[in-house]
mmCIF file of C-alpha atoms in Angstrom:
data_model
loop_
_atom_site.group_PDB
_atom_site.id
_atom_site.type_symbol
_atom_site.label_atom_id
_atom_site.label_comp_id
_atom_site.label_asym_id
_atom_site.label_seq_id
_atom_site.Cartn_x
_atom_site.Cartn_y
_atom_site.Cartn_z
ATOM 1 C CA MET A 24 94.076 94.166 104.378
ATOM 2 C CA THR A 25 96.755 91.576 105.084
ATOM 3 C CA ASN A 26 99.898 90.546 103.225
ATOM 4 C CA THR A 27 98.253 87.203 102.495
ATOM 5 C CA GLN A 28 95.250 88.876 100.873
ATOM 6 C CA VAL A 29 97.499 91.028 98.696
ATOM 7 C CA ILE A 30 99.640 88.041 97.706
ATOM 8 C CA GLU A 31 96.543 86.122 96.619
ATOM 9 C CA ALA A 32 95.237 89.143 94.674
ATOM 10 C CA LEU A 33 98.581 89.534 92.894
ATOM 11 C CA LYS A 34 98.562 85.857 91.974
ATOM 12 C CA GLN A 35 95.118 86.313 90.419
ATOM 13 C CA ILE A 36 96.223 89.467 88.599
ATOM 14 C CA LYS A 37 99.268 87.593 87.319
ATOM 15 C CA THR A 38 96.926 85.281 85.413
ATOM 16 C CA TYR A 39 95.592 88.181 83.350
ATOM 17 C CA THR A 40 98.637 90.433 83.008
ATOM 18 C CA ALA A 41 100.869 90.942 79.988
ATOM 19 C CA ALA A 42 103.771 88.532 79.722
ATOM 20 C CA SER A 43 106.186 91.478 79.840
ATOM 21 C CA LEU A 44 105.097 92.219 83.436
ATOM 22 C CA LEU A 45 105.308 88.725 84.921
ATOM 23 C CA ASP A 46 108.772 89.266 86.422
ATOM 24 C CA GLU A 47 107.620 92.436 88.191
ATOM 25 C CA ILE A 48 104.554 90.731 89.647
ATOM 26 C CA ASP A 49 106.632 87.742 90.758
ATOM 27 C CA TYR A 50 109.055 90.161 92.447
ATOM 28 C CA ALA A 51 106.233 91.900 94.328
ATOM 29 C CA ILE A 52 104.823 88.542 95.432
ATOM 30 C CA ASN A 53 108.253 87.402 96.639
ATOM 31 C CA VAL A 54 108.793 90.625 98.610
ATOM 32 C CA LEU A 55 105.423 90.330 100.346
ATOM 33 C CA GLU A 56 105.977 86.627 101.099
ATOM 34 C CA LYS A 57 109.369 87.425 102.651
ATOM 35 C CA LEU A 58 107.883 90.241 104.742
ATOM 36 C CA GLU A 59 105.137 87.904 105.926
ATOM 37 C CA LYS A 60 107.689 85.207 106.779
ATOM 38 C CA GLU A 61 109.744 87.746 108.754
ATOM 39 C CA GLY A 62 106.688 88.794 110.745
ATOM 40 C CA VAL A 63 106.080 92.185 109.123
ATOM 41 C CA LYS A 64 102.298 92.290 109.112
ATOM 42 C CA ASP A 65 101.793 95.949 108.111
ATOM 43 C CA PRO A 66 104.662 96.997 105.814
ATOM 44 C CA LEU A 67 103.182 100.409 105.017
ATOM 45 C CA ASN A 68 103.279 101.388 108.683
ATOM 46 C CA THR A 69 106.458 99.579 109.740
ATOM 47 C CA ASP A 70 109.601 101.472 110.767
ATOM 48 C CA PHE A 71 112.210 99.305 109.067
ATOM 49 C CA ALA A 72 115.050 101.298 110.659
ATOM 50 C CA GLU A 73 113.856 100.053 114.045
ATOM 51 C CA LEU A 74 113.745 96.459 112.792
ATOM 52 C CA LEU A 75 117.394 96.667 111.714
ATOM 53 C CA LYS A 76 118.450 97.647 115.242
ATOM 54 C CA LYS A 77 117.048 94.413 116.704
#
């Protein structure tokens, strides 16, 4: 599964979610979009401490 696939799934879920959760879903989408933009393709298996050293 890729970040792009998850982002698209979250956008679809956002359509059907309660209004009280829209900010949380938008936040998750923004985080994944930023990770994708920064080149983090597999955030669950990425050592972010190593990325900070670069």
